[in-house]
Coordinates of C-alpha atoms in Angstrom, one line a residue:
M128 CA 5.7 7.8 27.8
K129 CA 6.3 8.2 24.1
S130 CA 3.0 6.7 23.2
T131 CA 1.2 9.0 25.5
I132 CA 2.9 12.0 24.1
L133 CA 1.8 11.0 20.7
Y134 CA -1.8 10.6 21.7
I135 CA -1.7 14.0 23.3
C136 CA -0.3 15.5 20.1
A137 CA -3.0 13.8 18.0
A138 CA -5.6 15.2 20.3
L139 CA -4.3 18.7 19.9
L140 CA -4.0 18.1 16.0
A141 CA -7.8 17.2 15.9
A142 CA -8.6 20.4 17.8
T143 CA -7.1 22.6 15.2
T144 CA -8.9 24.5 12.5
L145 CA -9.8 22.4 9.5
S146 CA -7.3 22.8 6.6
S147 CA -6.0 20.7 3.8
C148 CA -2.7 20.2 2.0
L149 CA -4.8 20.1 -1.2
F150 CA -4.5 23.7 -2.0
N151 CA -0.9 24.1 -1.5
E152 CA 1.2 24.9 -4.3
D153 CA 3.8 22.1 -3.9
F154 CA 1.7 19.2 -5.6
V155 CA 3.5 16.1 -4.9
G156 CA 2.1 14.4 -8.0
S157 CA 4.2 16.8 -10.2
E158 CA 6.5 15.0 -12.7
F159 CA 10.1 15.8 -12.1
T160 CA 13.5 14.3 -12.3
A161 CA 16.5 15.1 -10.1
G162 CA 19.2 12.5 -10.0
T163 CA 21.9 14.7 -9.0
I164 CA 24.0 14.7 -5.7
E165 CA 24.6 17.6 -3.5
G166 CA 28.3 18.5 -3.7
E167 CA 28.9 16.6 -7.1
T168 CA 28.9 17.9 -10.6
A169 CA 28.8 14.6 -12.3
V170 CA 25.5 12.6 -13.0
H171 CA 26.3 8.9 -12.9
L172 CA 24.2 6.9 -15.2
G173 CA 23.4 3.3 -16.3
K174 CA 24.9 1.3 -13.4
A175 CA 21.9 0.3 -11.2
D176 CA 21.6 -3.3 -12.3
N177 CA 25.2 -4.3 -12.1
I178 CA 25.9 -5.9 -8.7
N179 CA 29.2 -7.8 -8.6
Y180 CA 28.8 -9.5 -5.2
Q181 CA 31.8 -11.8 -5.8
R182 CA 34.0 -8.8 -6.1
K183 CA 37.0 -8.8 -3.6
I184 CA 37.0 -5.6 -1.5
T185 CA 39.9 -4.5 0.6
E186 CA 39.5 -2.6 3.9
A187 CA 41.3 0.4 2.5
G188 CA 39.0 0.4 -0.6
L189 CA 35.8 0.3 1.5
T190 CA 37.1 3.0 3.6
S191 CA 37.9 5.2 0.6
A192 CA 34.5 4.5 -0.7
L193 CA 32.7 5.3 2.3
E194 CA 34.7 8.6 2.8
T195 CA 33.6 9.7 -0.6
M196 CA 30.1 8.9 -0.2
N197 CA 29.9 10.5 3.3
K198 CA 31.1 13.8 1.9
T199 CA 27.8 14.2 -0.1
K200 CA 25.6 12.3 2.5
L201 CA 24.8 9.9 -0.3
L202 CA 23.9 6.9 2.0
G203 CA 21.5 9.0 4.0
Q204 CA 19.3 9.2 0.8
M205 CA 18.5 5.5 1.5
L206 CA 16.5 6.6 4.6
S207 CA 14.6 9.3 2.6
A208 CA 13.8 6.8 0.0
Q209 CA 12.2 4.5 2.6
Y210 CA 10.2 7.1 4.0
A211 CA 9.0 8.1 0.4
L212 CA 7.5 4.4 0.1
R213 CA 4.7 5.5 2.5
G214 CA 4.1 9.3 2.3
G215 CA 7.5 10.7 3.1
K216 CA 8.4 13.9 1.4
Q217 CA 11.6 15.9 1.0
G218 CA 13.6 13.4 3.2
N219 CA 11.0 13.7 6.0
S220 CA 9.1 10.8 7.7
P221 CA 5.8 9.9 6.3
G222 CA 3.2 12.9 6.6
P223 CA -0.4 13.5 5.5
H224 CA 0.3 15.6 2.4
A225 CA 2.1 13.1 0.3
Y226 CA 0.4 10.1 1.9
Q227 CA -3.1 11.6 0.9
Y228 CA -2.0 11.9 -2.7
Q229 CA -0.4 8.6 -2.7
F230 CA -3.3 6.7 -1.3
S231 CA -6.3 8.4 0.1
L232 CA -7.6 10.4 -3.0
E233 CA -7.9 7.4 -5.3
T234 CA -6.7 3.9 -4.5
D235 CA -8.4 3.8 -1.0
N236 CA -11.7 4.6 -2.7
Y237 CA -11.3 2.1 -5.6
A238 CA -10.4 -0.7 -3.1
G239 CA -13.7 0.1 -1.2
Y240 CA -11.8 0.9 2.1
L241 CA -12.5 4.5 2.4
C242 CA -14.5 7.3 0.6
L243 CA -14.0 10.9 0.1
P244 CA -16.8 13.1 1.8
Q245 CA -16.0 16.4 -0.2
D246 CA -15.3 17.5 -3.7
F247 CA -12.0 19.3 -3.0
G248 CA -13.1 22.5 -4.8
G249 CA -14.5 20.7 -7.7
R250 CA -11.6 18.7 -8.4
M251 CA -13.2 15.3 -7.3
Q252 CA -16.8 15.3 -8.1
S253 CA -17.2 11.6 -7.3
T254 CA -15.1 8.5 -6.7
Y255 CA -14.2 7.7 -10.4
Y256 CA -13.9 11.2 -11.4
N257 CA -10.8 11.5 -13.8
S258 CA -8.9 14.0 -12.0
Q259 CA -5.7 15.2 -13.6
D260 CA -4.9 17.1 -10.4
F261 CA -4.9 13.8 -8.4
N262 CA -3.9 11.1 -10.9
G263 CA -0.4 11.8 -10.4
G264 CA -0.3 11.1 -6.6
A265 CA 1.2 7.7 -6.6
M266 CA 3.6 8.5 -9.3
G267 CA 4.6 11.5 -7.4
S268 CA 5.7 9.5 -4.4
F269 CA 7.5 7.0 -6.6
M270 CA 9.4 9.9 -8.1
E271 CA 10.3 11.2 -4.7
M272 CA 11.6 7.6 -3.9
K273 CA 13.4 7.5 -7.1
N274 CA 15.2 10.7 -6.8
F275 CA 16.8 9.7 -3.4
I276 CA 17.7 6.0 -4.3
V277 CA 18.7 6.1 -8.0
P278 CA 21.8 8.3 -7.5
I279 CA 23.0 5.6 -5.0
L280 CA 22.4 2.8 -7.5
N281 CA 24.4 4.6 -10.1
H282 CA 27.3 5.9 -8.1
P283 CA 30.6 4.2 -8.9
Q284 CA 31.6 3.9 -5.2
I285 CA 28.5 2.1 -4.2
D286 CA 30.0 -1.0 -6.0
S287 CA 32.3 -1.4 -3.1
I288 CA 29.3 -2.2 -1.0
P289 CA 27.3 -4.7 -3.1
E290 CA 24.9 -5.6 -0.3
I291 CA 23.9 -2.0 0.3
K292 CA 23.4 -1.6 -3.5
A293 CA 21.3 -4.7 -3.6
I294 CA 19.0 -3.4 -0.6
S295 CA 18.8 -0.1 -2.4
L296 CA 17.7 -1.7 -5.9
L297 CA 15.0 -3.7 -3.8
I298 CA 13.7 -0.4 -2.4
Y299 CA 13.4 0.9 -6.0
D300 CA 11.7 -2.3 -7.2
I301 CA 9.3 -2.4 -4.3
S302 CA 8.0 1.1 -5.3
A303 CA 8.2 0.3 -9.0
Q304 CA 6.0 -2.8 -8.7
E305 CA 3.4 -0.9 -6.8
V306 CA 3.3 2.1 -9.3
A307 CA 3.3 -0.2 -12.4
D308 CA 0.3 -2.0 -11.0
I309 CA -1.5 1.4 -10.9
Y310 CA -0.5 2.9 -14.2
G311 CA 0.4 -0.2 -16.2
A312 CA 3.6 1.3 -18.0
F313 CA 6.1 3.8 -17.1
P314 CA 9.8 4.6 -17.9
Y315 CA 11.1 1.9 -15.4
V316 CA 14.4 1.4 -17.1
N317 CA 15.2 5.0 -17.9
Y318 CA 14.4 6.2 -14.4
K319 CA 16.4 3.4 -12.8
A320 CA 19.4 4.4 -15.2
N321 CA 19.1 7.9 -13.9
R322 CA 18.3 9.4 -17.3
Q323 CA 17.8 13.1 -16.9
D324 CA 16.1 14.4 -20.0
H325 CA 13.2 13.5 -22.3
P326 CA 12.5 11.4 -24.3
F327 CA 11.7 8.8 -21.7
V328 CA 10.8 5.3 -23.0
Y329 CA 7.7 3.6 -21.4
N330 CA 8.2 -0.1 -20.6
P331 CA 5.4 -2.5 -20.8
L332 CA 4.2 -4.1 -17.5
D333 CA 5.4 -7.7 -18.4
T334 CA 8.9 -6.3 -19.1
I335 CA 8.9 -4.4 -15.8
Y336 CA 7.8 -7.7 -13.9
A337 CA 10.4 -9.8 -15.5
T338 CA 13.2 -7.4 -14.9
I339 CA 12.2 -6.8 -11.1
V340 CA 12.2 -10.6 -10.7
N341 CA 15.6 -10.8 -12.3
N342 CA 16.8 -8.0 -9.9
I343 CA 15.4 -10.0 -6.9
D344 CA 17.3 -13.1 -7.9
T345 CA 20.5 -11.1 -7.9
I346 CA 19.7 -9.3 -4.8
V347 CA 18.9 -12.6 -3.0
S348 CA 22.2 -14.2 -4.3
C349 CA 24.2 -11.1 -3.2
L350 CA 22.7 -11.2 0.3
Q351 CA 23.0 -14.9 0.6
N352 CA 26.9 -14.5 -0.1
Y353 CA 27.1 -12.0 2.8
P354 CA 28.4 -14.4 5.4
N355 CA 31.3 -15.2 3.3
R356 CA 32.5 -11.6 3.7
P357 CA 35.3 -10.9 6.4
Q358 CA 34.2 -9.6 9.9
W359 CA 35.6 -6.2 9.4
Y360 CA 33.5 -5.8 6.2
Q361 CA 30.3 -7.2 7.9
A362 CA 30.8 -4.7 10.8
K363 CA 30.8 -1.7 8.4
V364 CA 27.7 -2.9 6.6
D365 CA 25.9 -3.7 9.8
G366 CA 26.7 -0.1 10.9
I367 CA 25.3 1.3 7.7
L368 CA 22.1 -0.7 8.0
K369 CA 21.7 0.4 11.7
Q370 CA 22.0 4.0 10.6
Y371 CA 19.8 4.1 7.5
D372 CA 17.6 1.1 7.5
R373 CA 14.0 2.1 8.9
V374 CA 11.7 -0.4 7.2
S375 CA 13.2 -3.8 8.2
P376 CA 12.4 -5.4 11.5
T377 CA 14.4 -4.0 14.6
T378 CA 15.2 -7.7 15.6
G379 CA 16.9 -10.5 13.9
D380 CA 19.4 -10.8 11.1
K381 CA 18.9 -7.7 9.1
I382 CA 20.3 -9.2 5.9
Q383 CA 18.3 -12.4 6.3
N384 CA 15.2 -10.2 6.7
W385 CA 15.8 -8.4 3.5
I386 CA 16.2 -11.6 1.8
R387 CA 12.8 -12.6 3.0
L388 CA 11.3 -9.3 1.9
A389 CA 12.7 -9.8 -1.6
N390 CA 11.3 -13.2 -1.8
S391 CA 7.9 -12.1 -0.4
L392 CA 7.8 -9.5 -3.2
K393 CA 8.4 -12.0 -5.7
L394 CA 5.6 -14.3 -4.3
R395 CA 3.2 -11.2 -4.5
M396 CA 4.1 -10.6 -8.1
A397 CA 3.8 -14.3 -9.0
M398 CA 0.2 -14.4 -7.8
N399 CA -0.6 -11.1 -9.7
I400 CA 0.3 -12.9 -12.9
V401 CA -1.4 -16.2 -12.3
K402 CA -4.2 -15.7 -14.8
V403 CA -1.9 -14.4 -17.8
E404 CA 1.1 -16.6 -17.0
P405 CA 0.2 -19.6 -14.9
V406 CA 3.3 -21.6 -15.3
L407 CA 5.6 -18.7 -14.8
A408 CA 3.6 -17.7 -11.6
Q409 CA 4.0 -21.1 -10.3
K410 CA 7.8 -21.1 -10.9
W411 CA 8.3 -17.8 -9.2
A412 CA 6.1 -18.6 -6.3
E413 CA 7.8 -21.9 -5.5
Q414 CA 11.2 -20.3 -5.9
A415 CA 10.2 -17.6 -3.5
V416 CA 8.9 -19.9 -0.8
Q417 CA 11.8 -22.2 -1.1
S418 CA 14.4 -19.4 -0.8
G419 CA 12.5 -18.1 2.2
V420 CA 9.7 -15.6 2.7
I421 CA 8.4 -13.6 5.8
E422 CA 7.2 -16.3 8.3
T423 CA 6.8 -14.5 11.6
S424 CA 5.3 -11.1 12.7
A425 CA 8.8 -10.1 13.9
Q426 CA 9.9 -10.3 10.1
Q427 CA 7.1 -7.9 8.7
F428 CA 8.5 -4.7 6.9
G429 CA 7.0 -1.3 7.4
V430 CA 7.7 2.3 8.5
S431 CA 6.7 2.5 12.2
P432 CA 5.5 5.6 13.9
Q433 CA 6.4 4.3 17.3
I434 CA 10.1 3.9 16.3
I435 CA 10.5 6.9 14.2
G436 CA 8.2 9.3 16.0
F437 CA 5.3 10.3 13.9
S438 CA 1.5 9.8 13.7
H439 CA -0.2 7.7 11.1
P440 CA -1.1 10.1 8.3
L441 CA -4.7 8.9 8.0
I442 CA -5.4 10.4 11.5
E443 CA -4.9 13.9 10.3
I444 CA -6.4 13.4 6.9
S445 CA -9.5 12.0 8.5
N446 CA -9.9 13.7 11.8
S447 CA -8.4 17.2 11.3
W448 CA -8.9 17.8 7.6
N449 CA -12.2 15.7 7.3
D450 CA -11.0 14.4 4.0
T451 CA -11.7 10.8 4.2
R452 CA -14.4 8.4 5.8
L453 CA -15.3 4.7 6.1
N454 CA -16.6 3.3 2.9
A455 CA -19.9 1.6 2.9
S456 CA -18.4 -1.6 1.3
F457 CA -15.9 -2.0 4.0
E458 CA -18.6 -1.3 6.7
S459 CA -20.8 -4.0 5.1
I460 CA -18.1 -6.6 5.1
L461 CA -16.9 -5.9 8.7
K462 CA -20.7 -5.9 10.1
A463 CA -21.4 -9.1 8.1
Y464 CA -18.7 -11.0 10.0
D465 CA -19.4 -9.1 13.2
H466 CA -15.7 -8.4 13.1
P467 CA -14.5 -6.6 16.3
V468 CA -12.0 -4.4 14.3
L469 CA -14.8 -2.2 13.1
S470 CA -15.1 -0.6 16.4
F471 CA -11.4 -0.2 16.8
L472 CA -10.6 1.3 13.3
F473 CA -13.5 3.7 13.1
T474 CA -15.8 6.0 15.1
K475 CA -19.4 6.3 15.3
N476 CA -21.0 9.1 13.4
S477 CA -20.0 12.4 15.1
H478 CA -23.2 14.5 14.2
P479 CA -26.8 13.9 13.4
I480 CA -27.7 12.7 10.0
I481 CA -31.1 13.9 8.5
N482 CA -32.9 11.9 5.9
K483 CA -33.3 14.0 3.0
D484 CA -36.6 12.2 2.0
D485 CA -38.1 12.3 5.4
P486 CA -36.5 15.0 7.7
S487 CA -38.4 13.6 10.7
K488 CA -35.8 10.6 10.5
I489 CA -32.8 11.7 12.2
Y490 CA -29.9 9.4 12.8
P491 CA -28.5 10.9 16.2
A492 CA -24.9 11.4 16.8
E493 CA -23.0 8.4 18.1
S494 CA -25.6 6.0 16.9
G495 CA -23.3 3.5 14.9
Y496 CA -20.6 3.0 12.3
V497 CA -21.8 4.2 9.1
G498 CA -19.8 4.6 5.7
L499 CA -20.3 6.4 2.5
R500 CA -21.0 4.8 -0.8
S501 CA -18.5 5.1 -3.6
G502 CA -19.7 7.2 -6.5
I503 CA -21.8 9.5 -4.6
R504 CA -21.7 13.1 -5.9
M505 CA -19.3 15.0 -3.5
L506 CA -20.3 18.1 -1.6
S507 CA -18.1 21.1 -1.0
G508 CA -16.8 21.9 2.4
Q509 CA -14.8 20.2 5.1
A510 CA -17.0 21.2 8.2
Y511 CA -20.2 19.6 9.3
N512 CA -22.3 22.9 9.2
V513 CA -21.5 22.9 5.5
N514 CA -21.2 19.3 4.5
F515 CA -23.2 16.9 6.5
R516 CA -21.2 13.9 5.1
T517 CA -18.3 14.8 7.6
A518 CA -20.6 13.3 10.1
Y519 CA -20.0 9.8 8.7
S520 CA -17.6 7.5 10.4
R521 CA -13.9 8.6 10.6
I522 CA -10.6 6.9 11.4
S523 CA -10.1 6.0 15.0
E524 CA -6.9 7.2 16.8
A525 CA -6.3 3.5 17.4
I526 CA -4.1 3.5 14.3
L527 CA -2.0 6.3 15.6
E528 CA 1.1 4.1 16.0
M529 CA 0.1 1.5 13.4
P530 CA 3.1 0.7 11.0
L531 CA 2.8 1.8 7.5
F532 CA 3.4 -1.7 6.2
V533 CA 5.3 -2.6 3.1
I534 CA 4.6 -6.3 3.4
K535 CA 2.8 -8.0 6.2
L536 CA 2.9 -11.6 7.5
S537 CA -0.7 -12.2 6.9
E538 CA -0.4 -11.0 3.2
V539 CA 2.4 -13.7 2.7
Q540 CA 0.4 -16.4 4.4
F541 CA -2.8 -15.6 2.3
L542 CA -0.6 -15.7 -0.7
R543 CA 0.7 -19.1 0.3
A544 CA -2.9 -20.2 1.0
E545 CA -3.9 -19.2 -2.6
G546 CA -0.9 -20.8 -4.0
A547 CA -1.5 -24.2 -2.3
L548 CA -5.1 -23.8 -3.4
R549 CA -3.9 -23.8 -6.9
G550 CA -1.8 -26.9 -6.4
W551 CA 1.7 -25.4 -5.9
N552 CA 4.2 -26.3 -3.5
M553 CA 4.0 -23.6 -0.7
G554 CA 5.2 -25.6 2.2
G555 CA 1.8 -26.4 3.6
S556 CA -1.9 -26.7 2.9
A557 CA -4.4 -24.0 1.7
E558 CA -6.4 -24.5 4.8
G559 CA -3.3 -24.3 7.0
F560 CA -2.0 -21.1 5.7
Y561 CA -5.6 -19.6 5.4
N562 CA -6.2 -20.1 9.2
L563 CA -2.6 -18.7 10.1
A564 CA -3.2 -15.7 8.2
I565 CA -6.5 -14.9 10.0
E566 CA -4.7 -15.6 13.4
N567 CA -1.9 -13.4 12.5
A568 CA -4.0 -10.6 10.7
Y569 CA -3.2 -8.0 13.5
S570 CA -0.1 -9.2 14.9
D571 CA 2.3 -6.4 15.8
T572 CA 0.1 -3.9 14.2
E573 CA 0.2 -1.5 17.3
L574 CA -3.5 -1.0 16.9
K575 CA -4.5 0.1 20.3
I576 CA -6.6 2.7 22.4
Y577 CA -5.8 4.5 25.5
D578 CA -7.8 3.3 28.6
E579 CA -7.9 6.5 30.9
L580 CA -9.6 4.6 33.7
N581 CA -6.6 2.0 34.0
D582 CA -4.0 4.4 32.6
D583 CA -2.9 1.8 30.0
F584 CA -3.3 0.8 26.4
I585 CA -5.7 -1.7 25.2
Y586 CA -4.2 -3.7 22.4
F587 CA -6.7 -4.8 19.7
D588 CA -4.9 -8.1 18.8
Q589 CA -4.6 -9.2 22.4
T590 CA -7.7 -7.7 24.0
K591 CA -10.5 -8.0 21.3
Y592 CA -9.2 -10.1 18.5
R593 CA -7.6 -13.2 20.0
P594 CA -10.4 -13.9 22.4
A595 CA -12.9 -13.8 19.5
L596 CA -10.9 -15.7 17.0
A597 CA -12.2 -19.2 17.9
N598 CA -15.9 -18.2 17.2
Y599 CA -14.9 -16.0 14.3
M600 CA -13.2 -18.9 12.5
K601 CA -16.1 -21.1 13.1
M602 CA -18.5 -18.8 11.2
E603 CA -20.1 -20.8 8.2
N604 CA -22.1 -18.0 6.8
A605 CA -21.9 -14.2 6.8
R606 CA -24.6 -12.4 8.5
D607 CA -27.2 -11.0 6.0
I608 CA -26.9 -7.3 6.9
D609 CA -27.8 -4.7 4.4
Y610 CA -26.2 -1.3 4.1
V611 CA -28.6 1.6 5.0
D612 CA -27.6 5.1 4.4
P613 CA -29.3 7.4 7.0
Y614 CA -29.4 10.2 4.6
S615 CA -31.1 8.7 1.5
N616 CA -32.7 5.5 0.6
E617 CA -31.3 5.8 -2.9
Y618 CA -27.9 4.6 -1.6
N619 CA -29.2 1.7 0.4
R620 CA -27.7 -1.6 -0.8
K621 CA -28.5 -5.4 -0.3
S622 CA -25.5 -7.3 1.2
T623 CA -23.3 -8.8 -1.4
L624 CA -21.2 -11.0 0.8
K625 CA -22.3 -14.5 1.1
V626 CA -19.2 -16.7 2.0
G627 CA -18.4 -17.3 5.7
V628 CA -15.1 -17.6 7.4
K629 CA -14.8 -21.2 8.3
W630 CA -12.5 -23.3 5.9
N631 CA -14.6 -26.0 4.3
N632 CA -12.8 -28.6 2.1
G633 CA -16.1 -29.5 0.4
D634 CA -16.3 -25.9 -1.2
N635 CA -15.3 -25.5 -4.7
N636 CA -12.1 -23.6 -5.5
E637 CA -13.8 -20.4 -6.4
T638 CA -15.7 -20.2 -2.9
K639 CA -12.4 -21.1 -1.3
L640 CA -10.6 -18.2 -3.2
E641 CA -13.4 -15.7 -2.2
K642 CA -12.8 -16.7 1.3
I643 CA -9.1 -16.1 1.1
I644 CA -9.3 -12.8 -0.7
T645 CA -12.0 -11.5 1.5
Q646 CA -10.2 -12.2 4.7
K647 CA -6.9 -10.9 3.2
Y648 CA -8.8 -7.8 2.3
I649 CA -9.9 -7.3 5.9
A650 CA -6.3 -8.0 7.3
G651 CA -4.7 -5.7 4.7
F652 CA -6.3 -2.5 5.7
P653 CA -5.3 0.3 4.8
N654 CA -2.9 -0.9 2.1
S655 CA -5.1 -0.2 -0.9
F656 CA -2.5 -0.9 -3.4
V657 CA -2.8 -4.7 -2.7
A658 CA -6.5 -4.6 -2.1
W659 CA -7.3 -3.0 -5.3
G660 CA -5.0 -5.2 -7.2
D661 CA -6.6 -8.3 -5.8
L662 CA -10.1 -6.9 -6.5
R663 CA -9.1 -6.3 -10.1
R664 CA -7.5 -9.7 -10.5
T665 CA -10.1 -11.9 -8.7
G666 CA -13.2 -9.9 -8.5
Y667 CA -13.0 -10.3 -4.7
P668 CA -14.1 -9.2 -2.1
R669 CA -17.7 -8.3 -3.3
I670 CA -17.8 -4.5 -2.8
F671 CA -20.7 -2.4 -3.8
P672 CA -20.7 -0.8 -7.4
V673 CA -20.1 3.0 -7.6
V674 CA -23.4 4.9 -7.4
Y675 CA -22.5 7.1 -10.4
D676 CA -19.6 6.5 -12.8
D677 CA -18.3 9.9 -13.6
G678 CA -15.1 8.7 -15.0
D679 CA -13.8 8.9 -18.6
G680 CA -16.5 6.9 -20.0
S681 CA -14.3 3.8 -20.7
I682 CA -15.6 1.6 -17.7
P683 CA -18.3 -1.0 -18.9
A684 CA -21.6 -0.8 -16.9
G685 CA -21.1 -2.7 -13.6
D686 CA -17.4 -2.9 -13.8
I687 CA -14.7 -1.3 -11.7
I688 CA -12.0 1.1 -12.5
R689 CA -9.0 -0.8 -13.8
R690 CA -6.1 1.8 -13.8
I691 CA -5.2 5.4 -13.1
P692 CA -4.6 7.3 -16.3
F693 CA -1.0 8.7 -17.0
S694 CA -0.2 12.0 -15.2
G695 CA 1.7 15.1 -16.2
T696 CA -0.2 15.4 -19.4
S697 CA -0.1 19.2 -19.2
Q698 CA 3.4 19.0 -20.2
E699 CA 4.2 18.6 -23.9
A700 CA 7.4 16.4 -23.5
I701 CA 5.4 14.0 -21.4
R702 CA 2.5 13.9 -24.0
N703 CA 5.1 13.0 -26.6
D704 CA 6.6 10.3 -24.6
I705 CA 3.1 8.7 -24.0
A706 CA 2.2 9.1 -27.8
N707 CA 5.7 7.7 -28.8
T708 CA 6.1 4.7 -26.5
G709 CA 3.6 5.0 -23.6
L710 CA 0.4 3.8 -25.4
R711 CA 2.1 0.9 -27.1
A712 CA 3.7 -0.2 -23.7
L713 CA 0.3 0.1 -22.2
G714 CA -1.4 -2.0 -24.8
G715 CA -4.5 0.1 -25.0
P716 CA -5.8 3.6 -24.7
D717 CA -4.9 5.9 -21.7
K718 CA -8.3 5.3 -20.0
Q719 CA -9.5 4.1 -16.6
G720 CA -11.1 1.1 -18.2
T721 CA -8.0 -0.3 -19.8
R722 CA -7.1 -3.6 -18.2
L723 CA -3.4 -4.1 -17.4
W724 CA -1.3 -7.1 -18.7
W725 CA -2.1 -9.2 -15.7
D726 CA -5.8 -8.2 -15.3
V727 CA -7.3 -11.0 -17.5
A728 CA -11.1 -11.2 -17.7
G729 CA -12.6 -14.6 -17.1
A730 CA -12.7 -17.3 -14.5
N731 CA -10.0 -17.5 -11.7
F732 CA -9.6 -21.2 -12.3

C-alpha cells in the first residue's frame, strides 16, 4: 500500500506547474559554519579524532551522559547528517532542491549520466560552464552534514559512547572523501575540529586521505571491541542506533555492518590512489578486504525512500521541473550492450523533435530513447513549447523508491575485481568478482514499475535483468550503434565503445580494466561522484567529448573537466583563505583543468 501511495504522489507531482528550486533565495551551496548546539552556550572544539574505546564506562556514567545529550537532542543530529549525505536539508529527508545542487547541476553531467536541457536563466550556458552559482552545490551539502555531525564529535559527553562517536566520525569522513575528490582541497581538519571563524586552513588531498584512513582504522578497532562491552551497555547503544541510524541495512548486526562500510570506503580510497601511490594503495586495499567489506546486497548502505517515506529526488528534478535528461553518452553505452535497464530507467521522447536542417524530418513522440550531448549550448525555459530539448528522454518513475546508495555491493565487487587484476590479494579472482558484480548490479535497488493490468510491481532485477544475464555476459563485442540527434546532425557521434561484456583471460590488462570500469559505470547509476572519479582516474568508460567547452579555458583540447573550482569566492574571507593556504594545498591554479593529487596522467598499468 505504501508503494502505491508513493506512486500516486509522484503522478500528482508530475502534473503540477513547472517550477524549480533554482530561483529560491536559500541557496544550498552557500558557505557557512554553525557548530553550536541548541540549548547550550559553549562551543566544543578539537575532540573529534579522540576515540578512547578502551575506556571503562559505568551504567550511571552512561545514563548521565545520555541525559545531558538528550536535553539538546544532540544525538538526533546523527539522523540529519545522514540525510545530508544525499540531498537532505535542514534536517529533512533527501529532497530535490539540495540533491540538484549536490549532483544534477554538475557531476551528473561531467560523468556522462545526465545532461541539463536548459540554461537556468543564463547561469549554465553549457555543461562545462564555470558557474559560481552552482559550483558550491556539493560543498553546500557537505557543510549541511558537517554542521549536524561535528557538534556531536566534539561534545565531551559523546566520549561515554565511543561506538556512536566512531560511527559519527565515519559519516563525516564519507562525505569528506566525496567532496575532497570534487574540489581537491578544503579545510577538512578545521571543519572537523568545529572551528567557527576564519581563517580556515585548507588541507591537501593526500593529507585528507591519510587522515581519513587513520580514522577508519580507529573506527574499525573501536567497533570490533564492541562485543566486549557489557550487555546493559550494548542494549543502550543498540537503542540509539535503532532510533538514529537510517543508512545501514535494516537486517543483520548493525555494528558489523558499519565495520564493513568503513572498510569498503577504505577500499574505494585505495583504488583512487593506485596511480600516485601504488604500494600504499595495495596495502590499504588488502587491509580493507581482510578486515571485512560489504559482501551481500543485504549489507549495502544508502538512504531508502521506501523505509523513510520520500520519492527519489531525480523524479521531481526530471519530470516536474524538466531540469535534467538522459545523456547521449549513457544512451550510447546502454544501446551498445542492448542493456534492458535503458527502458526501465528512462522514458521515450515525450514530444516530437524537428530536425533544424530539414524540418520535414520529424522524430515523432514516443519514438525512442534519446539523450542530449554534453556541451550543447543550453536553451531557456522548462516547457516544451519554449524549449524543445525537454522532449528528450527523462527519468522513469521506476526509480521512485530506489535507495540513494552510499556504497553498493557491486561497487565493492568491481573494486575487488580491479584489485585482483593488479595482483592484489582480494580474496578471489578478477574474473570471479567481475562476474559477481554484474550479477549483483541491481540487487535490492527497488527499481520497479507498477503493472496496472496485474495490480502488482514488476521488479527490474527479477523480471528483466536476471533472465537476460546469461546472454548479456556472453557478449564478446559491443554493438556498433552510433548516436543520432534527431534535432541536428552536428551533434551526431560515432560509437566510442568497443569492448564487450564477456571476460576473456586472453585480453590485455587495459582491456580488462575497461570492461570492469564500463560495467561498474552502468551498475553505479546515478552515483556520479564515483563515476566521474573513475572517469578521471582511468579514462573509462569512453564517453563522448563535450560539444563546446565553455569552461574557464584551462581544459586541454579533447580532455575532460578535472575538478570543480572553489566556491564562495564572493566573500573576502574565503578568498583570503584560498590565497593563503588553498592554492598551495591544491597544488595548482583554482581551475577546472587542474588535476587532483590522485588524478595522474598516463597509462593505467
